[in-house]
Amino acid sequence: AMNLLLFKVPSLVIINHELPLMNGLQLIEAMKKGNTILKIPVIIIGSNIPNEIVQLYHQSGVDLVFQKPVEPDSLKDVIKSIV
């Protein structure tokens, strides 16, 4: 994911909290080091994310955290509002 962000800056990033090699917070921190997150809206999606972790996401610059299951219409509305 990080390599893709080096070559093309998307208008939105949606990250799964449970990633195979790192968690979403670690990816956000890596994005911050490259100044990538400063300009891109970020949405996190995950299952049973504790409130403390949700707060850390918000402190890290994440725009929104969705708990699974996600209603497609809700996600669609949020994407329209932040892009």
Short mmCIF file of C-alpha atoms in Angstrom, two decimals:
data_model
loop_
_atom_site.label_atom_id
_atom_site.label_comp_id
_atom_site.label_asym_id
_atom_site.label_seq_id
_atom_site.Cartn_x
_atom_site.Cartn_y
_atom_site.Cartn_z
CA ALA A 1 0.00 0.00 0.00
CA MET A 2 2.78 2.43 0.88
CA ASN A 3 4.51 1.87 -2.47
CA LEU A 4 1.32 2.76 -4.32
CA LEU A 5 1.03 6.02 -2.39
CA LEU A 6 4.51 7.03 -3.54
CA PHE A 7 3.51 6.98 -7.20
CA LYS A 8 -0.07 8.19 -7.20
CA VAL A 9 -1.89 10.24 -4.59
CA PRO A 10 -5.50 9.07 -4.29
CA SER A 11 -8.40 11.31 -3.30
CA LEU A 12 -9.32 8.93 -0.45
CA VAL A 13 -7.75 5.99 1.40
CA ILE A 14 -9.85 3.24 3.00
CA ILE A 15 -7.83 1.01 5.32
CA ASN A 16 -8.82 -2.23 6.99
CA HIS A 17 -7.83 -2.15 10.67
CA GLU A 18 -6.73 -5.79 10.50
CA LEU A 19 -3.95 -5.94 7.89
CA PRO A 20 -1.74 -9.00 7.33
CA LEU A 21 1.68 -7.40 7.90
CA MET A 22 0.76 -4.47 10.13
CA ASN A 23 -2.34 -2.98 11.67
CA GLY A 24 -4.06 0.15 10.45
CA LEU A 25 -2.37 2.35 13.07
CA GLN A 26 1.06 1.23 11.91
CA LEU A 27 0.14 2.03 8.30
CA ILE A 28 -1.14 5.47 9.34
CA GLU A 29 2.14 6.15 11.16
CA ALA A 30 4.10 5.13 8.06
CA MET A 31 1.91 7.41 5.95
CA LYS A 32 2.54 10.29 8.37
CA LYS A 33 6.31 9.80 8.08
CA GLY A 34 6.00 10.32 4.33
CA ASN A 35 3.61 13.26 4.82
CA THR A 36 1.05 11.33 2.78
CA ILE A 37 -1.79 11.44 5.31
CA LEU A 38 -1.62 15.20 5.66
CA LYS A 39 -3.51 15.70 2.41
CA ILE A 40 -5.62 12.56 1.94
CA PRO A 41 -8.90 11.77 3.70
CA VAL A 42 -8.64 8.41 5.49
CA ILE A 43 -11.38 5.99 6.56
CA ILE A 44 -10.66 2.96 8.76
CA ILE A 45 -12.90 -0.12 8.68
CA GLY A 46 -12.59 -2.89 11.25
CA SER A 47 -14.26 -5.34 13.59
CA ASN A 48 -14.49 -4.73 17.30
CA ILE A 49 -12.01 -1.85 17.35
CA PRO A 50 -11.67 -0.75 21.00
CA ASN A 51 -12.57 2.86 21.81
CA GLU A 52 -8.96 3.58 22.81
CA ILE A 53 -7.78 2.55 19.35
CA VAL A 54 -10.53 4.60 17.68
CA GLN A 55 -9.29 7.63 19.65
CA LEU A 56 -5.72 6.94 18.52
CA TYR A 57 -6.90 6.83 14.92
CA HIS A 58 -8.60 10.20 15.29
CA GLN A 59 -5.51 11.66 16.98
CA SER A 60 -3.46 10.37 14.04
CA GLY A 61 -5.55 12.31 11.53
CA VAL A 62 -8.04 9.65 10.44
CA ASP A 63 -11.32 11.19 9.31
CA LEU A 64 -13.67 8.35 10.22
CA VAL A 65 -13.64 4.87 11.77
CA PHE A 66 -16.38 2.41 10.75
CA GLN A 67 -17.09 -0.75 12.72
CA LYS A 68 -18.01 -3.81 10.62
CA PRO A 69 -20.51 -4.59 9.31
CA VAL A 70 -20.60 -1.40 7.29
CA GLU A 71 -23.78 -0.30 5.59
CA PRO A 72 -22.86 0.40 1.94
CA ASP A 73 -25.16 3.44 1.75
CA SER A 74 -23.58 4.96 4.88
CA LEU A 75 -20.09 4.47 3.49
CA LYS A 76 -21.16 5.91 0.15
CA ASP A 77 -22.64 9.02 1.82
CA VAL A 78 -19.52 9.59 3.89
CA ILE A 79 -17.26 9.22 0.86
CA LYS A 80 -19.34 11.76 -1.06
CA SER A 81 -19.12 14.21 1.83
CA ILE A 82 -15.32 14.09 2.27
CA VAL A 83 -14.03 13.71 -1.29
#
